[in-house]
PDB file of C-alpha atoms in Angstrom:
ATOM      1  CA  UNK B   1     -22.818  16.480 -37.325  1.00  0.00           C
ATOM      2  CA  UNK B   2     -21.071  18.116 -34.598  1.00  0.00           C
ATOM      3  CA  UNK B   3     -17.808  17.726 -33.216  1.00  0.00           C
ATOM      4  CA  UNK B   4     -19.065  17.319 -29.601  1.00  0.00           C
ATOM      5  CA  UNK B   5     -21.572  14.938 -30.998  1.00  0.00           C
ATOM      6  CA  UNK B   6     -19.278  12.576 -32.842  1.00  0.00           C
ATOM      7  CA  UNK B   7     -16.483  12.888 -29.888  1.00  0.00           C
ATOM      8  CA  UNK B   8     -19.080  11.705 -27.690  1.00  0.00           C
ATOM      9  CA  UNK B   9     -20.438   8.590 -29.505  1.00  0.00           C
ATOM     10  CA  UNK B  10     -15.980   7.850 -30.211  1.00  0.00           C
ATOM     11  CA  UNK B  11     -15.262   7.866 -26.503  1.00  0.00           C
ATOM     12  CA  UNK B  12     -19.041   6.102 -25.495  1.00  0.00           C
ATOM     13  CA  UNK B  13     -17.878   2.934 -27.812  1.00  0.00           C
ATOM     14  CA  UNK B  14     -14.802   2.382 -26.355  1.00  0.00           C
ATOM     15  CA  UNK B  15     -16.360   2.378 -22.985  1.00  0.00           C
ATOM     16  CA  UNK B  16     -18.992   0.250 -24.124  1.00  0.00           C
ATOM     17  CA  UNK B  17     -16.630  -2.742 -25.348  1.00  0.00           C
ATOM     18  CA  UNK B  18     -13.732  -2.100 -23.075  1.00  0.00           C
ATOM     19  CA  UNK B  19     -16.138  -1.807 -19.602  1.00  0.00           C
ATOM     20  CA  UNK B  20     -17.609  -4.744 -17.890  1.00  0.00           C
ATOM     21  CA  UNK B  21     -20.028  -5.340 -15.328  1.00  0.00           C
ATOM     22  CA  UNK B  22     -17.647  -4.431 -11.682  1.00  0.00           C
ATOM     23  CA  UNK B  23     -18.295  -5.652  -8.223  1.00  0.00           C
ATOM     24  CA  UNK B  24     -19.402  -2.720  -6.495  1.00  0.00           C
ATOM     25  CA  UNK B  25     -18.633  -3.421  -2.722  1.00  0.00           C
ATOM     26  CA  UNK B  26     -19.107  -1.008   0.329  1.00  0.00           C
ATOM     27  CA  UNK B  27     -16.058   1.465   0.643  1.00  0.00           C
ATOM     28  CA  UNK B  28     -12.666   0.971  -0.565  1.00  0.00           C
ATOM     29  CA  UNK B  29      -9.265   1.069   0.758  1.00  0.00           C
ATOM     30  CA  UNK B  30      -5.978   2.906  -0.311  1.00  0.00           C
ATOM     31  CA  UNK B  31      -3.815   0.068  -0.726  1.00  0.00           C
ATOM     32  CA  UNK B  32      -4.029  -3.345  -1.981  1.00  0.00           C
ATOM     33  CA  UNK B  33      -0.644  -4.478  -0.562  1.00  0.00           C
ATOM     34  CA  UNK B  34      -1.711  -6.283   3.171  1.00  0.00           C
ATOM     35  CA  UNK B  35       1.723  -7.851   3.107  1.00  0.00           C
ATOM     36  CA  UNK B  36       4.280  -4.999   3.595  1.00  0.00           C
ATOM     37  CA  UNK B  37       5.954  -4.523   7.428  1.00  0.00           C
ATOM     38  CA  UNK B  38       5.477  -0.793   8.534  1.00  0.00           C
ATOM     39  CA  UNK B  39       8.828   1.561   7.679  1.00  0.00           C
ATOM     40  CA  UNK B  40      11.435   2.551  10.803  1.00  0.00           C
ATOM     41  CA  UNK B  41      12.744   5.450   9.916  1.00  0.00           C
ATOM     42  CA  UNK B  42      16.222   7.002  11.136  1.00  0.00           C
ATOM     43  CA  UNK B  43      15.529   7.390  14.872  1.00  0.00           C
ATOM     44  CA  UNK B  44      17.347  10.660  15.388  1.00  0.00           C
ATOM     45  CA  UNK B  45      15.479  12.051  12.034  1.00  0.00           C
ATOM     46  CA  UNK B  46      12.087  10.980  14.252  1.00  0.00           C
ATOM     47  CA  UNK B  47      12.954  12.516  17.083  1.00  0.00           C
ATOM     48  CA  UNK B  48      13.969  15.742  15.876  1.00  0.00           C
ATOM     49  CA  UNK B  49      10.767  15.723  13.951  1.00  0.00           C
ATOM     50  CA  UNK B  50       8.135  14.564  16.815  1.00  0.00           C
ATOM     51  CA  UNK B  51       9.359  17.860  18.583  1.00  0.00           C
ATOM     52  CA  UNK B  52       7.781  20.036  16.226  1.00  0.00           C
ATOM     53  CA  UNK B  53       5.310  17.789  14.466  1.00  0.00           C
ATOM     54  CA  UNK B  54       3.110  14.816  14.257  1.00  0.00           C
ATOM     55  CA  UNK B  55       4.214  14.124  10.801  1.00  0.00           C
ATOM     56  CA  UNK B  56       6.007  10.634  11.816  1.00  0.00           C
ATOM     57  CA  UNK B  57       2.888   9.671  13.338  1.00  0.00           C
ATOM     58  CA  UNK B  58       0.331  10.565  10.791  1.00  0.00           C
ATOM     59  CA  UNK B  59       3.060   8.451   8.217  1.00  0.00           C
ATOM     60  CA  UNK B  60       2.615   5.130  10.601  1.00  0.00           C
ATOM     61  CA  UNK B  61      -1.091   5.726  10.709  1.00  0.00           C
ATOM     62  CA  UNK B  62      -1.230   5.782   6.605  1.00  0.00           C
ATOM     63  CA  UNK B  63       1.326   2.433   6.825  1.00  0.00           C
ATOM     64  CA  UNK B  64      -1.075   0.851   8.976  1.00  0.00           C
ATOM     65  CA  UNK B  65      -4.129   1.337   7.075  1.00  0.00           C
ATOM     66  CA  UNK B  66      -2.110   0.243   4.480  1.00  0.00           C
ATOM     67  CA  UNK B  67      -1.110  -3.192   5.988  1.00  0.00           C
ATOM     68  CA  UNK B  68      -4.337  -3.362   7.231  1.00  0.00           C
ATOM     69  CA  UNK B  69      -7.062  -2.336   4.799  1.00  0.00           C
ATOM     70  CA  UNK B  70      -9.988  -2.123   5.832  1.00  0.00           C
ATOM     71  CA  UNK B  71     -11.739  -2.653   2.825  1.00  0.00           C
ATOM     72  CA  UNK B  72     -10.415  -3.312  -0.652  1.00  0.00           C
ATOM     73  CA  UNK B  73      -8.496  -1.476  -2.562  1.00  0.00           C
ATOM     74  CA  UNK B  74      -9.453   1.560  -5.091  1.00  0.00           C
ATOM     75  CA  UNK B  75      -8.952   1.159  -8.425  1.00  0.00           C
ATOM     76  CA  UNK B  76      -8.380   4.049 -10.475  1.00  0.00           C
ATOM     77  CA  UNK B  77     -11.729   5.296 -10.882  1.00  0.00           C
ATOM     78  CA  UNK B  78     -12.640   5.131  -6.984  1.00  0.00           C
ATOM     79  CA  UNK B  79     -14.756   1.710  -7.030  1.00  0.00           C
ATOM     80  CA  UNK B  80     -12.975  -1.550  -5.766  1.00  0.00           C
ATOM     81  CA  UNK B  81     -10.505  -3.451  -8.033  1.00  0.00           C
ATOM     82  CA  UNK B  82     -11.511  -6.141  -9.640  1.00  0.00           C
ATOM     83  CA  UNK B  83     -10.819  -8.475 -12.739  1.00  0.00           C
ATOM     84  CA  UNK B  84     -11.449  -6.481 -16.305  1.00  0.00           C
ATOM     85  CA  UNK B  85     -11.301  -8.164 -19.919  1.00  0.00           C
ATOM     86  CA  UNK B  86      -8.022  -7.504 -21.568  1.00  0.00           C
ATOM     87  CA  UNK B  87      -8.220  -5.167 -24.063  1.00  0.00           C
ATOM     88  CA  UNK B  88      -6.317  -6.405 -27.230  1.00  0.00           C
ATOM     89  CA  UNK B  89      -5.718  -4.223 -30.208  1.00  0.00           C
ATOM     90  CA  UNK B  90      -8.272  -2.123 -31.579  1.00  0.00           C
ATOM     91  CA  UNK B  91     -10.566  -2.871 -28.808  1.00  0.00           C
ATOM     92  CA  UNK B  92      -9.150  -0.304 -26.778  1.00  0.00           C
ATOM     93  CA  UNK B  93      -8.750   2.125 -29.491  1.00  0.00           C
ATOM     94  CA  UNK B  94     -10.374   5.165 -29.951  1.00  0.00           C
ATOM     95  CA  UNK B  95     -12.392   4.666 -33.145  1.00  0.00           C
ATOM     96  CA  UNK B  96     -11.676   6.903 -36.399  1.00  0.00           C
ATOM     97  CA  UNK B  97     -15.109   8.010 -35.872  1.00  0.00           C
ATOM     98  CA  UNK B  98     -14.197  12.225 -36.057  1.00  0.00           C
ATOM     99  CA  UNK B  99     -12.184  12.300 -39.204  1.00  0.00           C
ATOM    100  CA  UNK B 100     -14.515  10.076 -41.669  1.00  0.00           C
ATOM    101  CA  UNK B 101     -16.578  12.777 -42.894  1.00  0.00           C
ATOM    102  CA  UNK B 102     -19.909  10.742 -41.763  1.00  0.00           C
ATOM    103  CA  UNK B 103     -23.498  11.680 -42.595  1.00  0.00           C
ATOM    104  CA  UNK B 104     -26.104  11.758 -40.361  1.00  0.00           C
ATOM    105  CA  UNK B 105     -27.457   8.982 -42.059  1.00  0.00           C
ATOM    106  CA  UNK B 106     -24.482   7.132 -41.511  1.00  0.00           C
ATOM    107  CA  UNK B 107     -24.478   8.459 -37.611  1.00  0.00           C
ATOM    108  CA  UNK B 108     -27.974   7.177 -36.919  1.00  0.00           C
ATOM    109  CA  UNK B 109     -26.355   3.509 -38.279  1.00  0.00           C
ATOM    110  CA  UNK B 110     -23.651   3.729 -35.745  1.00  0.00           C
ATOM    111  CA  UNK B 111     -25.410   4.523 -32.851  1.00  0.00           C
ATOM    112  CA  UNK B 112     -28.027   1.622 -33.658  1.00  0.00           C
ATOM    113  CA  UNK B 113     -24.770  -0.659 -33.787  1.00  0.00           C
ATOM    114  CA  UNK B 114     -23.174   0.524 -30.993  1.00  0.00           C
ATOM    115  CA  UNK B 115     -27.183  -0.093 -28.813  1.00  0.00           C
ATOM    116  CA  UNK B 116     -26.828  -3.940 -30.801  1.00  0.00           C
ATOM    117  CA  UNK B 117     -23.412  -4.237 -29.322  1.00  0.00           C
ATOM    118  CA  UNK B 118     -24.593  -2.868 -25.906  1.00  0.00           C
ATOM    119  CA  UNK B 119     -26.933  -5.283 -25.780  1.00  0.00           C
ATOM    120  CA  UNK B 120     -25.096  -8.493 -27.020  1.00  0.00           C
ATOM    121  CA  UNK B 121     -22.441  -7.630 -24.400  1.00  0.00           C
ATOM    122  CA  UNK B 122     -25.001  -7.752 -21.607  1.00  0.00           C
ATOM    123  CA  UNK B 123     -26.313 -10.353 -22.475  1.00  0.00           C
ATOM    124  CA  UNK B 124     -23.163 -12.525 -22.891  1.00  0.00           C
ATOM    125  CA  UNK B 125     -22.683 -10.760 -19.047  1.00  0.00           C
ATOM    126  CA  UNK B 126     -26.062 -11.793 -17.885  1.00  0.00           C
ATOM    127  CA  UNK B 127     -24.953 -15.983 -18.365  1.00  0.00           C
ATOM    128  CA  UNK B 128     -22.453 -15.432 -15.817  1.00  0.00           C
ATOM    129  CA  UNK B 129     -24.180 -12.893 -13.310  1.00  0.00           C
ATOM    130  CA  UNK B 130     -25.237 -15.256 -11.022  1.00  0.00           C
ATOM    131  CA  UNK B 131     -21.646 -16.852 -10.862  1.00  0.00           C
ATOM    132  CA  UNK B 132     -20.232 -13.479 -10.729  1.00  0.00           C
ATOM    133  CA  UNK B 133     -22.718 -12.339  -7.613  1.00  0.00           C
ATOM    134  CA  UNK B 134     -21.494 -15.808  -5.669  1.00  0.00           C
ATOM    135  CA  UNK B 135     -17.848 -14.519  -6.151  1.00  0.00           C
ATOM    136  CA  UNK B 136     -19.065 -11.302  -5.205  1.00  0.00           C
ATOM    137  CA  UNK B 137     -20.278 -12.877  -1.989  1.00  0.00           C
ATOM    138  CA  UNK B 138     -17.254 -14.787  -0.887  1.00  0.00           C
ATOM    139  CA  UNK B 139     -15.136 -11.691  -1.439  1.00  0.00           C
ATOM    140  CA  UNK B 140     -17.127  -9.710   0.691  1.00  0.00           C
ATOM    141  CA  UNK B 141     -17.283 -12.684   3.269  1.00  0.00           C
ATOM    142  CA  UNK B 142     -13.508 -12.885   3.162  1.00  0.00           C
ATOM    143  CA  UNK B 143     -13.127  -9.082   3.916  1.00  0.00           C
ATOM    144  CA  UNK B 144     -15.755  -9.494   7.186  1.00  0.00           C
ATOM    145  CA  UNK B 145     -13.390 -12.323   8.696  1.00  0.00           C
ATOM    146  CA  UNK B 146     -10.558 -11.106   8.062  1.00  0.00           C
ATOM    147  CA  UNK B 147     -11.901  -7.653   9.481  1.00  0.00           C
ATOM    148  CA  UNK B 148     -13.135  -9.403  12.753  1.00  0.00           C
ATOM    149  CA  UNK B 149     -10.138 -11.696  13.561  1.00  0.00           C
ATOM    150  CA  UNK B 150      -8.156  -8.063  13.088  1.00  0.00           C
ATOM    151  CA  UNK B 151     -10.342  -6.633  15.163  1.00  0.00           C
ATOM    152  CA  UNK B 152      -8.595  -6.610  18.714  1.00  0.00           C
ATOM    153  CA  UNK B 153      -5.097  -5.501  17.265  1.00  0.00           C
ATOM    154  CA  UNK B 154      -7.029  -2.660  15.827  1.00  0.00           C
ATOM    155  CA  UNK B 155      -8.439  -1.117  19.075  1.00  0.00           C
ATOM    156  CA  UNK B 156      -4.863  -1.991  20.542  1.00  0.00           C
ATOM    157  CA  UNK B 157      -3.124   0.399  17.822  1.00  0.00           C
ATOM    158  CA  UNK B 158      -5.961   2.880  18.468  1.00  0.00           C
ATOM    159  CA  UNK B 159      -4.994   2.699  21.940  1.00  0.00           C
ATOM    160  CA  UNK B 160      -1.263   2.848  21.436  1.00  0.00           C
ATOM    161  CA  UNK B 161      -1.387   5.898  19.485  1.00  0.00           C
ATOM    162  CA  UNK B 162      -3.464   7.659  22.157  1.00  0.00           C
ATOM    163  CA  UNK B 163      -1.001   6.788  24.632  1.00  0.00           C
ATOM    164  CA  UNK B 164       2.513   7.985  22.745  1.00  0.00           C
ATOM    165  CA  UNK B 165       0.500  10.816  21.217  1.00  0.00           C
ATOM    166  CA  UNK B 166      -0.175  11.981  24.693  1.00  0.00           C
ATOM    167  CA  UNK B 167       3.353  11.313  25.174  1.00  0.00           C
ATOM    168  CA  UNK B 168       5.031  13.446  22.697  1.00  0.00           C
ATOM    169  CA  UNK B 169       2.375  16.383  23.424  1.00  0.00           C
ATOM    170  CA  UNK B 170       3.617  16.127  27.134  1.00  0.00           C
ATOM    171  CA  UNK B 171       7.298  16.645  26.082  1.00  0.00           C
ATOM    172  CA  UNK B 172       6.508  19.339  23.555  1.00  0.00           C
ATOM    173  CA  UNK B 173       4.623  21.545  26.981  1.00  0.00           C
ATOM    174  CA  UNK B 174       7.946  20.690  29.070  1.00  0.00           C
ATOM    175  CA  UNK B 175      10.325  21.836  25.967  1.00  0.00           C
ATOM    176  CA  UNK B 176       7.858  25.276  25.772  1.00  0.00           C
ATOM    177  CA  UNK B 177       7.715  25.867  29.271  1.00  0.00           C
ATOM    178  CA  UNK B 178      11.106  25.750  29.931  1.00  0.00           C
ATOM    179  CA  UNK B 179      11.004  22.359  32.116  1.00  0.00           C
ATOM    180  CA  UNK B 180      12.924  20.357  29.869  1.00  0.00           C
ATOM    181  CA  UNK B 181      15.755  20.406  27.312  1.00  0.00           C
ATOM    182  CA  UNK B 182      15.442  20.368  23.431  1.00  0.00           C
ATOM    183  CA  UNK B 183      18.285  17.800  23.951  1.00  0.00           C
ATOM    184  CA  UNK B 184      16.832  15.664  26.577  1.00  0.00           C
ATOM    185  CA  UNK B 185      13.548  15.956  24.630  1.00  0.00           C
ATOM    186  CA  UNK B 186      14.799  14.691  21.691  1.00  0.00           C
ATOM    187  CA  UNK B 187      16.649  11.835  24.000  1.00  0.00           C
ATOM    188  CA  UNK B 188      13.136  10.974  25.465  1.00  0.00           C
ATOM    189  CA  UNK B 189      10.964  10.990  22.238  1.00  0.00           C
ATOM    190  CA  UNK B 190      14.346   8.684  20.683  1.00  0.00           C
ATOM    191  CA  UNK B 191      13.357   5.843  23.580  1.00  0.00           C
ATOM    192  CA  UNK B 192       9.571   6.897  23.421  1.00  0.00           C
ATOM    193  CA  UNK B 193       9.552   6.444  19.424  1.00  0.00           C
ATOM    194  CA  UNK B 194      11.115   2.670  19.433  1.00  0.00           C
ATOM    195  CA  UNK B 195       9.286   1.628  22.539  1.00  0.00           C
ATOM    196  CA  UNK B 196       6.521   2.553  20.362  1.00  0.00           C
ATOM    197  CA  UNK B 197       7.090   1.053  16.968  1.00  0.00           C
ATOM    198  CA  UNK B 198       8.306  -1.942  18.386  1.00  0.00           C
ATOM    199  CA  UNK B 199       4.939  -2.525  21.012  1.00  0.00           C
ATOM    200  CA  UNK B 200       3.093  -1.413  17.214  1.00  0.00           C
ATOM    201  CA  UNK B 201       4.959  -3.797  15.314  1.00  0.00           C
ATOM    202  CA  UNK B 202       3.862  -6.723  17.665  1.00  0.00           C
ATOM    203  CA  UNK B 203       0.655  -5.914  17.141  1.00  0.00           C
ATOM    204  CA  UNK B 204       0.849  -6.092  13.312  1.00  0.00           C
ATOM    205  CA  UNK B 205       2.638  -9.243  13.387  1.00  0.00           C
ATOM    206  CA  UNK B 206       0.578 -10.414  15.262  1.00  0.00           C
ATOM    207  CA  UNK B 207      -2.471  -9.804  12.624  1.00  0.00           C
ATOM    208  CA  UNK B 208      -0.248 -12.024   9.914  1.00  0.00           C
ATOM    209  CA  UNK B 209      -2.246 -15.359   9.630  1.00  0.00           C
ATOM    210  CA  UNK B 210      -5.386 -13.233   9.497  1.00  0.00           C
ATOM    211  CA  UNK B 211      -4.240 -11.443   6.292  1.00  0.00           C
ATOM    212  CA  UNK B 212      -2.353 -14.636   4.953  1.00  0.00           C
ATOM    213  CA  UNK B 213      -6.363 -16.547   4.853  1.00  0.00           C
ATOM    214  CA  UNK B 214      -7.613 -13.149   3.489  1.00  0.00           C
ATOM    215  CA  UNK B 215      -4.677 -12.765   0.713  1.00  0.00           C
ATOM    216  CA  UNK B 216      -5.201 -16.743  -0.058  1.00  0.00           C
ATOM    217  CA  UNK B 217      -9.084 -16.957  -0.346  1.00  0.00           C
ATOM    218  CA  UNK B 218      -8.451 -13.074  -2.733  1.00  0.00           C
ATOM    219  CA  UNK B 219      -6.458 -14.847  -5.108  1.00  0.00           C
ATOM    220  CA  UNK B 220      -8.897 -18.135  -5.368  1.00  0.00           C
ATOM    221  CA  UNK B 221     -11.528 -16.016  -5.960  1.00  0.00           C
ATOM    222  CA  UNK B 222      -9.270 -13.554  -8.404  1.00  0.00           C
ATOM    223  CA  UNK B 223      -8.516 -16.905 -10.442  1.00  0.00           C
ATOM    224  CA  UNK B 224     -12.254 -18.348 -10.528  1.00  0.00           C
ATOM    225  CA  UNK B 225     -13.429 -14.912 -11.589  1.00  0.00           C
ATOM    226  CA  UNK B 226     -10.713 -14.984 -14.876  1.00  0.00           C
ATOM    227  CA  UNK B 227     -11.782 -17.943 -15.298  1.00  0.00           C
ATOM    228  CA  UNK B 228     -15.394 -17.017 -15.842  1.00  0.00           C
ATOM    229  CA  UNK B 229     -13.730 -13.957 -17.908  1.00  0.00           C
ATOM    230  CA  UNK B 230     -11.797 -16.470 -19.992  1.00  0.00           C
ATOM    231  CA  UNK B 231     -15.032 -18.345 -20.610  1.00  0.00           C
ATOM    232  CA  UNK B 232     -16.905 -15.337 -22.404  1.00  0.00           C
ATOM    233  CA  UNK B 233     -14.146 -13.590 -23.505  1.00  0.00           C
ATOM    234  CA  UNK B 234     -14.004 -15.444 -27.033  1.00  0.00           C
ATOM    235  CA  UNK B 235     -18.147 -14.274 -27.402  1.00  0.00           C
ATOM    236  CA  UNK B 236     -17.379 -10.472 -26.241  1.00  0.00           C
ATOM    237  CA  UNK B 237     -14.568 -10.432 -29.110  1.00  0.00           C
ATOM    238  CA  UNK B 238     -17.050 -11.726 -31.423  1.00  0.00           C
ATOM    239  CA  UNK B 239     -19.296  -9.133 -30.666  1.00  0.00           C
ATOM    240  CA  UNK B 240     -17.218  -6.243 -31.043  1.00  0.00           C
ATOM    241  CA  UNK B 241     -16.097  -7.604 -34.593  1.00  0.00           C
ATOM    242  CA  UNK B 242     -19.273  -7.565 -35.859  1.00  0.00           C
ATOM    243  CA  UNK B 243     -19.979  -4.111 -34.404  1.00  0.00           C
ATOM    244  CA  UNK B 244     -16.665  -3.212 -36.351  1.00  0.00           C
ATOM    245  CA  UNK B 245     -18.227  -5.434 -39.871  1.00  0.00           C
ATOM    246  CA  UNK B 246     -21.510  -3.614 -39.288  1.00  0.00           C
ATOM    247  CA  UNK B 247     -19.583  -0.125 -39.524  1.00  0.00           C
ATOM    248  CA  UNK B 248     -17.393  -1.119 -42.684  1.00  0.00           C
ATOM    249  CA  UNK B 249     -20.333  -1.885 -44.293  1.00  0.00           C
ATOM    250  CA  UNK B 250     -22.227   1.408 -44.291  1.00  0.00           C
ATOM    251  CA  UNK B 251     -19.066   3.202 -45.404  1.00  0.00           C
ATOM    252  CA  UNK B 252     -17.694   4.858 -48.778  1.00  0.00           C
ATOM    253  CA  UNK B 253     -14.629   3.699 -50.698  1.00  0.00           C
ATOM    254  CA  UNK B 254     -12.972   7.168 -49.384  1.00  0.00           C
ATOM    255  CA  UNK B 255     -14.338   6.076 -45.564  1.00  0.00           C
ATOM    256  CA  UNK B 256     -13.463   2.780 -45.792  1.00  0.00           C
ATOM    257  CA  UNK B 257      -9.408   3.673 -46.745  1.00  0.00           C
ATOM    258  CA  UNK B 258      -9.230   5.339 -43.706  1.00  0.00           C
ATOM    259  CA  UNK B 259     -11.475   2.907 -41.655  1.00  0.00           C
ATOM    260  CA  UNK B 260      -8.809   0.454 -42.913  1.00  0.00           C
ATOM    261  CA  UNK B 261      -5.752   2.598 -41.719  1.00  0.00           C
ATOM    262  CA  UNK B 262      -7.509   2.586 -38.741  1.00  0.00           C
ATOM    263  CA  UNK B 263      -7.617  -1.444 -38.548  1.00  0.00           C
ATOM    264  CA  UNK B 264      -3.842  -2.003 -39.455  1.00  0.00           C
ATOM    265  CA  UNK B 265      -3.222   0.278 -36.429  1.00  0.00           C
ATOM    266  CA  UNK B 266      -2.543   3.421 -37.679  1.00  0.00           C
ATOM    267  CA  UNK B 267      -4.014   7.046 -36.631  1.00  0.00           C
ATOM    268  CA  UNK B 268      -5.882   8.354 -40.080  1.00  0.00           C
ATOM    269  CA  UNK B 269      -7.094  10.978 -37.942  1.00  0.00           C
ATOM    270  CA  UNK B 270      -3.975  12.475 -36.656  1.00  0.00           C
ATOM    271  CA  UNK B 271      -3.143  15.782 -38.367  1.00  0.00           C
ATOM    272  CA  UNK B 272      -6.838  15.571 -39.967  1.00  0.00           C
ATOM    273  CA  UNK B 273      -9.054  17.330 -37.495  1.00  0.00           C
ATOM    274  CA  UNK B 274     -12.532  16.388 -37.519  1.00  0.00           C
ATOM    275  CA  UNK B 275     -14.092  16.289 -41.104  1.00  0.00           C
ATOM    276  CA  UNK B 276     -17.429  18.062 -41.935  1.00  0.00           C
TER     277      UNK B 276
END
């Protein structure tokens, strides 16, 4: 049995019991935080730096896709967040598959417990689909309110930035061609910078009941969608300790002292290196 071969039925397991079925929506956003006020920095600091770059900008642009997403937010492996089973204890533990020293025999056992697990899983997933495609639903309903009532302060920001970017780019030619000051420019982009934040932070503000309704009717259906977690969680434990009883009971006294290691929550394979 190879080591590739093993390694990739140890790591498929683990995916198998810890993954559950996610709520694939369309595009995600960087942030999850629609709550957080946009950050003034040191207006001197700003002005210096709008003379020579758009950096400031481009930082207020991130912020405000930040306090307002337009879609949800990423989770770590680029689809949207949403509610996963805890993992307790050995579930999300690698299993001691690579250093027991297992026959193909024994291999062609495990992978037809790991396909019985697969398939009591999705079937204990299946009773709740159609709850789980309703919640689905209202999450993606939320997000399209939310993103029209938003939608005017939106094209206002859009149109704010056009206007200071033009702005700054007009005090940059003066400062190059000679017309103006680096001291006077830094005076004008000083008054041009908070008339700006301050006109942007209206608009955000102003986009704060919108996000309140979509943070509220998030978290209602966040709790209804544990709930239905909490519900089948007991059955997908069950599951997994029978795929666990099924794989004690095809192994040796020598395999089944290090399967046991393995349950009190040690590493038997660390410092072993896969056995052949």
């Amino acid at each position: 049995m190879t080591v590739s071969r093993i390694r990739s039925l140890w790591l498929g397991t683990t995916a198998i019991v810890a993954g559950v079925i996610p709520f694939f929506l369309t595009g995600c956003s960087s942030s999850g935080d629609s709550a957080i006020n946009p950050t003034l920095s040191n207006s001197d600091d700003v002005a210096a730096t709008l003379l020579v770059s758009n950096h400031p900008i481009e930082q207020w642009q991130k912020e405000d896709s930040d306090v307002l997403p337009m879609n949800p937010p990423c989770g770590p492996n680029g689809d949207s967040d949403s509610l996963r089973p805890p993992g307790k204890g050995n579930r999300m533990r690698p299993l001691p598959l690579p250093c027991l020293g297992l026959t193909p025999e024994q291999m062609a056992q495990i992978h037809q417990f790991q396909a019985q697990l697969d398939s009591a899983n999705h079937a204990v997933m299946a009773s709740i689909e159609g709850q789980l495609d309703t919640l689905r639903q209202q999450e993606q309903a939320a997000w399209e309110t939310y993103r029209q009532a938003t939608a005017s302060q939106r094209e206002q920001l859009i149109a704010l930035y056009r206007q200071f970017r033009a702005q700054v780019d007009s005090i940059r030619k003066l400062v190059r061609s000679g017309g103006m000051s680096r001291d006077d420019a830094r005076a004008a982009l000083r008054q041009l910078a908070q008339d700006f934040r301050n006109a942007r932070k209206a608009i955000i503000d102003s986009t704060a009941e919108a996000r309140a309704q979509l943070k509220a009717a998030l978290e209602r259906i966040a709790q209804a969608r544990k709930a239905l977690m909490d519900q089948i969680q007991p059955q997908l434990d069950a599951n997994y300790q029978q795929f666990l009883n099924n794989i004690a009971s095809i192994l040796t006294p020598e395999q089944l002292a290090i399967w046991q290691d393995w349950l009190a929550g040690k590493d038997p394979c660390k410092g072993r290196g896969p056995r052949r």
